[in-house]
PDB file of C-alpha atoms in Angstrom:
ATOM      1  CA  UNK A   1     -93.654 146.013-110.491  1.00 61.00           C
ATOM      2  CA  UNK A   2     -95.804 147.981-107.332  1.00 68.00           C
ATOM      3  CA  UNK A   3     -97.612 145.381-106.040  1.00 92.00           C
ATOM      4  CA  UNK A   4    -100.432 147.486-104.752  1.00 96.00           C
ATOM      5  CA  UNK A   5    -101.074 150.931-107.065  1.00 96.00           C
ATOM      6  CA  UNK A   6    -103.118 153.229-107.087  1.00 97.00           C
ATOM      7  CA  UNK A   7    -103.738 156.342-109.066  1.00 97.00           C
ATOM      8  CA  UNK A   8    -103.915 159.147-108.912  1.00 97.00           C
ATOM      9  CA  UNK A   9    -101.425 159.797-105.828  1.00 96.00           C
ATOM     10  CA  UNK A  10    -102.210 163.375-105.831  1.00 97.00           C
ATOM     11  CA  UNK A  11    -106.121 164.950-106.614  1.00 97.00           C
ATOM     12  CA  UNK A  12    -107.046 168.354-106.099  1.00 97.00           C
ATOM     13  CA  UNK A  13    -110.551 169.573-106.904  1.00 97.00           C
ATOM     14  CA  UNK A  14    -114.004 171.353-105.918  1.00 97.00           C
ATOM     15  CA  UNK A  15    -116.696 170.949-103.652  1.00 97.00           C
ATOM     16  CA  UNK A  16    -119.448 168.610-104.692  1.00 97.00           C
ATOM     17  CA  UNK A  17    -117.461 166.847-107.722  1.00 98.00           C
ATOM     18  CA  UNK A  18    -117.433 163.277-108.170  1.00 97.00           C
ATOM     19  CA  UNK A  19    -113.971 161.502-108.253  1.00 97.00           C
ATOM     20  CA  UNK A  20    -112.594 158.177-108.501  1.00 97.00           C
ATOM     21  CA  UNK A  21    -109.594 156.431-107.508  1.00 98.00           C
ATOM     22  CA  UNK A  22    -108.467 153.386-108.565  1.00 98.00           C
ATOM     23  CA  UNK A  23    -106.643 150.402-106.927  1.00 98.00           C
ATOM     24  CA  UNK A  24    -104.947 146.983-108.426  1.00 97.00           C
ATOM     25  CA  UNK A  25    -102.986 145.003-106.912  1.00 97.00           C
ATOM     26  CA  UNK A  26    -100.351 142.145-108.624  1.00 95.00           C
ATOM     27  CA  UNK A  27    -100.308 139.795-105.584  1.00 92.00           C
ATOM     28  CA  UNK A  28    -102.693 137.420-106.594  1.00 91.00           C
ATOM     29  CA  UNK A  29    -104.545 138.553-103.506  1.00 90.00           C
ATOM     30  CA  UNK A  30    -108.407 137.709-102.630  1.00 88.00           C
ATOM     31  CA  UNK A  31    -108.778 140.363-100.159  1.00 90.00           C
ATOM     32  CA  UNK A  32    -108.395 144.145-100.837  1.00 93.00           C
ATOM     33  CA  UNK A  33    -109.744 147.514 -98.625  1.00 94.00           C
ATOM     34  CA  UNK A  34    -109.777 150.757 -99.122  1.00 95.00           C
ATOM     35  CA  UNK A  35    -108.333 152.943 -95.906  1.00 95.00           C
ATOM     36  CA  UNK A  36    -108.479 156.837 -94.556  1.00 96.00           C
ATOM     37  CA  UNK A  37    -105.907 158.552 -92.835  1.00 96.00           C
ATOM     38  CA  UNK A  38    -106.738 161.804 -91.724  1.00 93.00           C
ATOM     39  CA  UNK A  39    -104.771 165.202 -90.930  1.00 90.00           C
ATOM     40  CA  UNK A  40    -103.469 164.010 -87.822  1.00 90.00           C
ATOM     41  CA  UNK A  41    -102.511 160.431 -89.116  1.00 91.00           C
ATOM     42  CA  UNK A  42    -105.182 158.669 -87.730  1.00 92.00           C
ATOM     43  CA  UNK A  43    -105.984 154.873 -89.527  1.00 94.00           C
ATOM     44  CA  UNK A  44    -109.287 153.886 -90.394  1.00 93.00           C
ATOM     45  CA  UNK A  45    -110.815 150.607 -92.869  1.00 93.00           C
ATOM     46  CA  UNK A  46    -113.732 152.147 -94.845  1.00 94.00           C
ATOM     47  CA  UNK A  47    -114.187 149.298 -96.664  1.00 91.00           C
ATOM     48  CA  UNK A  48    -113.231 145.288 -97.293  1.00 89.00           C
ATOM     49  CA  UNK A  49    -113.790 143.243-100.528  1.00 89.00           C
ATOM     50  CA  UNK A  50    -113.102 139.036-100.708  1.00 85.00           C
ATOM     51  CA  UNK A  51    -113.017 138.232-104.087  1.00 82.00           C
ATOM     52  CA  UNK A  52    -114.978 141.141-105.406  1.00 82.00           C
ATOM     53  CA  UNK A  53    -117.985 140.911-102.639  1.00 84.00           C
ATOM     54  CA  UNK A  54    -118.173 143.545-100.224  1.00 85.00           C
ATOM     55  CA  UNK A  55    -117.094 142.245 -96.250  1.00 82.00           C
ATOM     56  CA  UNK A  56    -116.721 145.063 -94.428  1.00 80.00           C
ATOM     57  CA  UNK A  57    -118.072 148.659 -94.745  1.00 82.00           C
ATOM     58  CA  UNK A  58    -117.456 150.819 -91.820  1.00 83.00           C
ATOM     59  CA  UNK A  59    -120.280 153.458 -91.086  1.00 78.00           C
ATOM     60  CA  UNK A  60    -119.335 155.238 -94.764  1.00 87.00           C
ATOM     61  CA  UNK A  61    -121.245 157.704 -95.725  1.00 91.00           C
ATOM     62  CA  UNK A  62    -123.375 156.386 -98.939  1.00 91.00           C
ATOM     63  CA  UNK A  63    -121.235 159.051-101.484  1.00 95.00           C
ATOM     64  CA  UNK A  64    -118.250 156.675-101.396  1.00 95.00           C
ATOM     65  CA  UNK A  65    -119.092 153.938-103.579  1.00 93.00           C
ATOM     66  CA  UNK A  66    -116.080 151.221-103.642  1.00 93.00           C
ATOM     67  CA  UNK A  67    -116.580 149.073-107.274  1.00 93.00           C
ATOM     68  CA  UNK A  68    -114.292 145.835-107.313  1.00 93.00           C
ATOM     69  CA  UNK A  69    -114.547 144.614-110.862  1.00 92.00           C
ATOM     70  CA  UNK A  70    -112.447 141.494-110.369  1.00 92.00           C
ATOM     71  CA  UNK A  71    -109.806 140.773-107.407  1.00 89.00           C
ATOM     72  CA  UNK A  72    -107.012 142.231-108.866  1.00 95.00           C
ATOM     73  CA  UNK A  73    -109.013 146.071-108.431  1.00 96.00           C
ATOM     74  CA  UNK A  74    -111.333 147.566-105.707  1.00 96.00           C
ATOM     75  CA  UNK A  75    -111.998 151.690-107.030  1.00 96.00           C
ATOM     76  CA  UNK A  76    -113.439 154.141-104.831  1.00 97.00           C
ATOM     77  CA  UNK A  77    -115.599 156.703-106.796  1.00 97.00           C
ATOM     78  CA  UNK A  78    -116.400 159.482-104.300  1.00 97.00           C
ATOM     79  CA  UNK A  79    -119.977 161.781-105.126  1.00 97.00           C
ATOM     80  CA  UNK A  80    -120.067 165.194-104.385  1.00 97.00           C
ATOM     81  CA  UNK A  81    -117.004 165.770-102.362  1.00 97.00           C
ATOM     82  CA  UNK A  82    -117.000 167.806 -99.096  1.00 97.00           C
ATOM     83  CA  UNK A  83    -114.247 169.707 -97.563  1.00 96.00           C
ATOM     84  CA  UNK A  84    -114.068 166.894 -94.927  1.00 94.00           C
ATOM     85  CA  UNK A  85    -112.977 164.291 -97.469  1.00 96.00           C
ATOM     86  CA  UNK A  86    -109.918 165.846 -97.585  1.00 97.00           C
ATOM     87  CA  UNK A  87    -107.379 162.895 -96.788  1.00 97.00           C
ATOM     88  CA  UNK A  88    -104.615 160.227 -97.715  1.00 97.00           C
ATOM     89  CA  UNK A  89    -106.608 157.523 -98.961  1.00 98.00           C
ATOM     90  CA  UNK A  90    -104.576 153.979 -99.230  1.00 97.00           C
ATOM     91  CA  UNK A  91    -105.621 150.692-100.917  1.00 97.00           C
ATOM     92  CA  UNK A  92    -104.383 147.733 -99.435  1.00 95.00           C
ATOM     93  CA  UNK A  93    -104.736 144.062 -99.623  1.00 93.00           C
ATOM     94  CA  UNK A  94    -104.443 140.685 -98.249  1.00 89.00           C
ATOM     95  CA  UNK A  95    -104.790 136.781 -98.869  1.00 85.00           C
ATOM     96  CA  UNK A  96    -106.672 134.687 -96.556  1.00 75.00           C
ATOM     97  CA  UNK A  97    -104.952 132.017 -95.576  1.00 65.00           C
ATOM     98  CA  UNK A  98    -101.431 130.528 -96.899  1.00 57.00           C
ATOM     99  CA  UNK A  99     -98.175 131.630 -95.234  1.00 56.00           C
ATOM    100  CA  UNK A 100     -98.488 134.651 -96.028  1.00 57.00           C
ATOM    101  CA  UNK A 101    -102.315 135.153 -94.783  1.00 60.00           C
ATOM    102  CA  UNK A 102    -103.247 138.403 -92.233  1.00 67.00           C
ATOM    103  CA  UNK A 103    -100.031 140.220 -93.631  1.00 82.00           C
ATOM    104  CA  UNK A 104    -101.597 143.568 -95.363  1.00 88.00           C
ATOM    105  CA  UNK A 105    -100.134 145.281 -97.980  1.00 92.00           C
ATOM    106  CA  UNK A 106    -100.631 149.074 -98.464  1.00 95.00           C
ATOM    107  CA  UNK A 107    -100.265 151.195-101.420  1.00 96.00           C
ATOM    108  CA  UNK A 108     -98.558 154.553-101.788  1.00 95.00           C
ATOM    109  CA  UNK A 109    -101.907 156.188-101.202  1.00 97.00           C
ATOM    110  CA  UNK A 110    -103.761 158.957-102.921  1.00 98.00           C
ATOM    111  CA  UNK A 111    -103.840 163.003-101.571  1.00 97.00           C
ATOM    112  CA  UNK A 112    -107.115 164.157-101.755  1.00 97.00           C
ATOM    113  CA  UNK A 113    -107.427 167.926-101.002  1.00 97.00           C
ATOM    114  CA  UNK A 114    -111.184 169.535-101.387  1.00 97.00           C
ATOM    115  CA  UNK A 115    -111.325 173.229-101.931  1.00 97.00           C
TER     116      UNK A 115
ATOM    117  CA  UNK B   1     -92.886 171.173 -90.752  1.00 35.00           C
ATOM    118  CA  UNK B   2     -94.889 167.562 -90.747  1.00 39.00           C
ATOM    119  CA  UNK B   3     -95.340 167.207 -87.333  1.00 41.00           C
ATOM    120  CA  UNK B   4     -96.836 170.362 -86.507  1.00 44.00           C
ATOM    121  CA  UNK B   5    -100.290 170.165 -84.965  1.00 49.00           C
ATOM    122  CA  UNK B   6     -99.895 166.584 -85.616  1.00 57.00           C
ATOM    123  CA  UNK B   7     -99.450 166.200 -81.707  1.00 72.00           C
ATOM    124  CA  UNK B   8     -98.032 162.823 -82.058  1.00 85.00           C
ATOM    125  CA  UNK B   9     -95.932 161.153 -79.347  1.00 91.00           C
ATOM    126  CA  UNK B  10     -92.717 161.594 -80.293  1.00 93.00           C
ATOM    127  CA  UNK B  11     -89.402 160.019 -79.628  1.00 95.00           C
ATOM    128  CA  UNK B  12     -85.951 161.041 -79.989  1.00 95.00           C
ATOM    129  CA  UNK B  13     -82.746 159.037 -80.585  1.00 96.00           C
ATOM    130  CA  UNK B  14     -79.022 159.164 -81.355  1.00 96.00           C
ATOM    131  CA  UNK B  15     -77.911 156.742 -84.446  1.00 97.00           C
ATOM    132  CA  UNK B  16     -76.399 153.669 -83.044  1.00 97.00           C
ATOM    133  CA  UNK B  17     -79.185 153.865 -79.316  1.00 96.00           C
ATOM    134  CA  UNK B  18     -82.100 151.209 -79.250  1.00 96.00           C
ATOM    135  CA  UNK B  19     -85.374 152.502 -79.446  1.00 97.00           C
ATOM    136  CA  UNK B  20     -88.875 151.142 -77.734  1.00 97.00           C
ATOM    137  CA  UNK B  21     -91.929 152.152 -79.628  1.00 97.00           C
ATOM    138  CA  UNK B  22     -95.137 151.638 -77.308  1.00 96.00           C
ATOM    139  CA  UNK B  23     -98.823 151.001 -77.422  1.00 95.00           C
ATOM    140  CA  UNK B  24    -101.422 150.364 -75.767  1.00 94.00           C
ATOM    141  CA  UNK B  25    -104.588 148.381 -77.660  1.00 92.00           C
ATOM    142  CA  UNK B  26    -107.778 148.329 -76.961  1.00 86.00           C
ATOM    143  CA  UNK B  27    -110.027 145.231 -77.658  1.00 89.00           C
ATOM    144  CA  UNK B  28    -109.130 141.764 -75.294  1.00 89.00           C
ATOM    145  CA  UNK B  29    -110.246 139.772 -78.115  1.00 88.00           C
ATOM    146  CA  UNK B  30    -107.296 141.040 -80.655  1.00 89.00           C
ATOM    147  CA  UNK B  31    -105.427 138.188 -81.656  1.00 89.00           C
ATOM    148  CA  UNK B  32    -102.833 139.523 -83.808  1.00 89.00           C
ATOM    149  CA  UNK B  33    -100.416 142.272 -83.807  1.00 93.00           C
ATOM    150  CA  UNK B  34     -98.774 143.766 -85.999  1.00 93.00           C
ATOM    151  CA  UNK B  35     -96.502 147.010 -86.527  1.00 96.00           C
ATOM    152  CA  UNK B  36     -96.028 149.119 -89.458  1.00 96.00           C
ATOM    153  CA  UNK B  37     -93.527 151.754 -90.350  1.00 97.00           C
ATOM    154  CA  UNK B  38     -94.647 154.837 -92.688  1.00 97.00           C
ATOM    155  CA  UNK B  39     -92.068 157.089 -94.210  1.00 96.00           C
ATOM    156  CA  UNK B  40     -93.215 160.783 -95.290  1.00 93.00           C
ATOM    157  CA  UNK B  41     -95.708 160.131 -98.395  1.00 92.00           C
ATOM    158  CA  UNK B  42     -95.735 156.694 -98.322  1.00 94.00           C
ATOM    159  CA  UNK B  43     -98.218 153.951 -97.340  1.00 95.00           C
ATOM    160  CA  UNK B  44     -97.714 151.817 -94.354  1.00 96.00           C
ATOM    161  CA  UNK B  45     -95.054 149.466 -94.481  1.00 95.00           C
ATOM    162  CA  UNK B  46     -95.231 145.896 -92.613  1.00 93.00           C
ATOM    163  CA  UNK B  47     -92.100 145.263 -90.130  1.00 95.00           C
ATOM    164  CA  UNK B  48     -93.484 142.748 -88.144  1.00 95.00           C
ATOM    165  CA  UNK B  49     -96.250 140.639 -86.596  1.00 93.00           C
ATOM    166  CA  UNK B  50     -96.822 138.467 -83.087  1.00 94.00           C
ATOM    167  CA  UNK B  51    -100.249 136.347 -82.521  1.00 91.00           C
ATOM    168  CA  UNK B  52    -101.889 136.199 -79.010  1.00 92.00           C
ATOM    169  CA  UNK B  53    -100.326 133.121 -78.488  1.00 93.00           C
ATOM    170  CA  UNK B  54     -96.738 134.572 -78.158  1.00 95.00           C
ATOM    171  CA  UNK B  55     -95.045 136.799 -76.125  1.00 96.00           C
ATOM    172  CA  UNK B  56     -92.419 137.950 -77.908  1.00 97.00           C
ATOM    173  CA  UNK B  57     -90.912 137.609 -81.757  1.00 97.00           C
ATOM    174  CA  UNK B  58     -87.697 138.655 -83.251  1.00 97.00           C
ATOM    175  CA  UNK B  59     -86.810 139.916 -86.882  1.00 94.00           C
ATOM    176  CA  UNK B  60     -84.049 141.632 -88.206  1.00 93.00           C
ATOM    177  CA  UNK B  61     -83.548 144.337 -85.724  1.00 96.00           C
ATOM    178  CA  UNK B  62     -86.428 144.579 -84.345  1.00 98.00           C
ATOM    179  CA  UNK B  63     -88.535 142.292 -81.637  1.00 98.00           C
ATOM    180  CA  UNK B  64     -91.709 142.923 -80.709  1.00 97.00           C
ATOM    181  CA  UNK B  65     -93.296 142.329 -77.252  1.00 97.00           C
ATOM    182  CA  UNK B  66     -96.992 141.519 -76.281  1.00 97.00           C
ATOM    183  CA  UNK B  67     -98.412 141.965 -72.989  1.00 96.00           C
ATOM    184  CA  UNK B  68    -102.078 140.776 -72.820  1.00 93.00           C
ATOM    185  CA  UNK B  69    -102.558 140.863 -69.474  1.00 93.00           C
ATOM    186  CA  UNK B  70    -102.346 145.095 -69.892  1.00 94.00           C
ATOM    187  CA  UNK B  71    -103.300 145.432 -73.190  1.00 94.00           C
ATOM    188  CA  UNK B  72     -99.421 146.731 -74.465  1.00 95.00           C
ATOM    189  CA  UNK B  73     -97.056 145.914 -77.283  1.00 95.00           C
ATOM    190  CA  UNK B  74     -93.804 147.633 -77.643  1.00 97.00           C
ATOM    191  CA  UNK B  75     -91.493 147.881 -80.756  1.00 97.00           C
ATOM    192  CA  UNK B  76     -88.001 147.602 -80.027  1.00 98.00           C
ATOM    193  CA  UNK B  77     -85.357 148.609 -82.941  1.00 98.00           C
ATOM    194  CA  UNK B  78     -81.654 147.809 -81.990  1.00 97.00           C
ATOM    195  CA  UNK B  79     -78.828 150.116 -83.401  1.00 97.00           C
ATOM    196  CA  UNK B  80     -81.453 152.488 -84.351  1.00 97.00           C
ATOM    197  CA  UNK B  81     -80.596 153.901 -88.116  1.00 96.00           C
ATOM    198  CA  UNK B  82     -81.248 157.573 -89.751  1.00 96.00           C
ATOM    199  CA  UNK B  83     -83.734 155.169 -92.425  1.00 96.00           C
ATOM    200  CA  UNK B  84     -85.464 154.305 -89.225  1.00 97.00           C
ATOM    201  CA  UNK B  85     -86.623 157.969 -88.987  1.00 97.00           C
ATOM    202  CA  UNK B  86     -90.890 157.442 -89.437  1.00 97.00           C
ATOM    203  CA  UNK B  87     -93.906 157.329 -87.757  1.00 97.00           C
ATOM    204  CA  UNK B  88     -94.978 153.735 -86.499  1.00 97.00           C
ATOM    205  CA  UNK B  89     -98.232 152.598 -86.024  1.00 96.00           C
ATOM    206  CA  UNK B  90     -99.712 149.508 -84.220  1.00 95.00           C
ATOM    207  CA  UNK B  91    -102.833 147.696 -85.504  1.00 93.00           C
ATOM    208  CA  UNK B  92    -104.820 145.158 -83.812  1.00 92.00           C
ATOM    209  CA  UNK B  93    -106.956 142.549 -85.692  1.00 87.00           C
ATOM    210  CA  UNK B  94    -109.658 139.450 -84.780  1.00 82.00           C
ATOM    211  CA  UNK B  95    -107.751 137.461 -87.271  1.00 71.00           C
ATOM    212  CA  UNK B  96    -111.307 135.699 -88.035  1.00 65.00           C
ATOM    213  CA  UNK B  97    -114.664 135.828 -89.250  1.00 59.00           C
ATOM    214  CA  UNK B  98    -115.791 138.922 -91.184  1.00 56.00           C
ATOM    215  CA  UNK B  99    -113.784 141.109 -89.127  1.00 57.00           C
ATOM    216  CA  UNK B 100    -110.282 139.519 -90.954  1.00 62.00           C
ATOM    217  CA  UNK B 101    -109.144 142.474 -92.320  1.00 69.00           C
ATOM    218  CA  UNK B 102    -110.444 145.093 -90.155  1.00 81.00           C
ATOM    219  CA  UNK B 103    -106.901 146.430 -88.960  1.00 87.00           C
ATOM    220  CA  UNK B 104    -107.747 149.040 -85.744  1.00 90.00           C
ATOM    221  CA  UNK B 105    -104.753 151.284 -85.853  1.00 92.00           C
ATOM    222  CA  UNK B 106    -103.037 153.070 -82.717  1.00 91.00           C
ATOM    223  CA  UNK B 107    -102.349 156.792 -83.129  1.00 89.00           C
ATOM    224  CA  UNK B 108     -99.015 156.336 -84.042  1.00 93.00           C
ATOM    225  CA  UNK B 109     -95.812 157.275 -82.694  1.00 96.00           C
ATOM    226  CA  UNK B 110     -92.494 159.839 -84.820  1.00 96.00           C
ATOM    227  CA  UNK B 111     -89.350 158.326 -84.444  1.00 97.00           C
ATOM    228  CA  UNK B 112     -86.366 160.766 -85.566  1.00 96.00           C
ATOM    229  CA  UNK B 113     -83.177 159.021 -85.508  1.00 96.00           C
ATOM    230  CA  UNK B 114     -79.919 161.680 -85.323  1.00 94.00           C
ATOM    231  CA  UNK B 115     -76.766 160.892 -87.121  1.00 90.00           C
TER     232      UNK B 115
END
């Protein structure tokens, strides 16, 4: 019963492959992003979706392409992966508004090491 | 081990000792506060929040304290616990518009708790 998942938590693979990872969430939430944290633990949004339209994108370069088929999931499929994409990537998500609004949730997050 | 070349702030503490986390944010028009707790391999975990509005909030062991007048927000944790043992981050938000969401992070700060 995670409330935010996302799989897979660990991915190793090759220069210029195309991955995906893949988020849902069981909050009922409207709001879901996709965040980097890098070697030295350092926080950053990539990316925002409100009920599956993109908000916020964050200087990304144009190989990460987040897909949010419906609120409950926001993917991020990654095209031809550098050594410098190398990172904990972490889903997380939100509601806007209600009691519980501006509180975000974060998944378990997803090792990516590019070799 | 996890820390290394991390360069981190660190801080040190006995079991049983208070601890104050600190940070300093950046952008005067934040609005809301929040810190989070992440445990080795595991996504950020909410501990508690504070709007602009306030000065100070209390939760279960910990209260957190906003300064706006220098930017700073510290985390205090009374009878400081091994489980406490983390890093802990600070975010910032504009809880409004199209940047609702967009969580700034601080660097982030280890707290090892000795039994």
């Amino acid at each position: 019963d995670t409330a935010v998942s996302q799989t897979p938590k660990y991915l190793v693979t090759q220069m210029g492959n195309d991955k995906s990872i893949k988020c849902e969430q069981n909050l009922g939430h409207d709001t879901m992003y996709w965040y980097k944290q890098d070697s030295k633990k350092f926080l950053k949004i990539m990316f925002s979706y409100n009920n599956k339209e993109l908000i916020i994108n964050e200087t990304v370069p144009n190989r990460f392409s987040p897909k949010s088929p419906d609120k409950a999931h926001l993917n991020l499929h990654i095209n031809s992966l550098e050594l410098g994409d190398s990172a904990v990537y972490f889903c997380a998500s939100s509601q806007v508004g209600g009691r519980d609004r501006n509180t975000i949730y974060f998944g378990e997050g997803s090792w990516l090491t590019v070799v | 081990g996890e820390s290394v070349g991390l360069h981190l702030p660190t801080l040190s503490v006995q079991e049983g000792d208070n601890s104050i986390i600190n940070c300093a944010y950046s952008n005067s028009a934040s609005d809301y506060f929040i810190w989070y707790k992440q445990e080795s391999g595991k996504g950020p975990q909410f501990i508690i929040d504070i709007r602009s509005n306030m000065d100070k909030r209390q939760g279960q062991r910990v209260t957190v304290l906003l300064n706006k007048t220098v930017k700073h927000l510290s985390l205090q944790i009374a009878a400081t616990q091994p489980g406490d043992s983390a890093v802990y981050f600070c975010a910032e938000t504009y809880a409004g518009g199209t940047s609702y969401g967009k969580l700034t992070f601080g660097q982030g700060t280890i707290l090892t708790v000795h039994p």
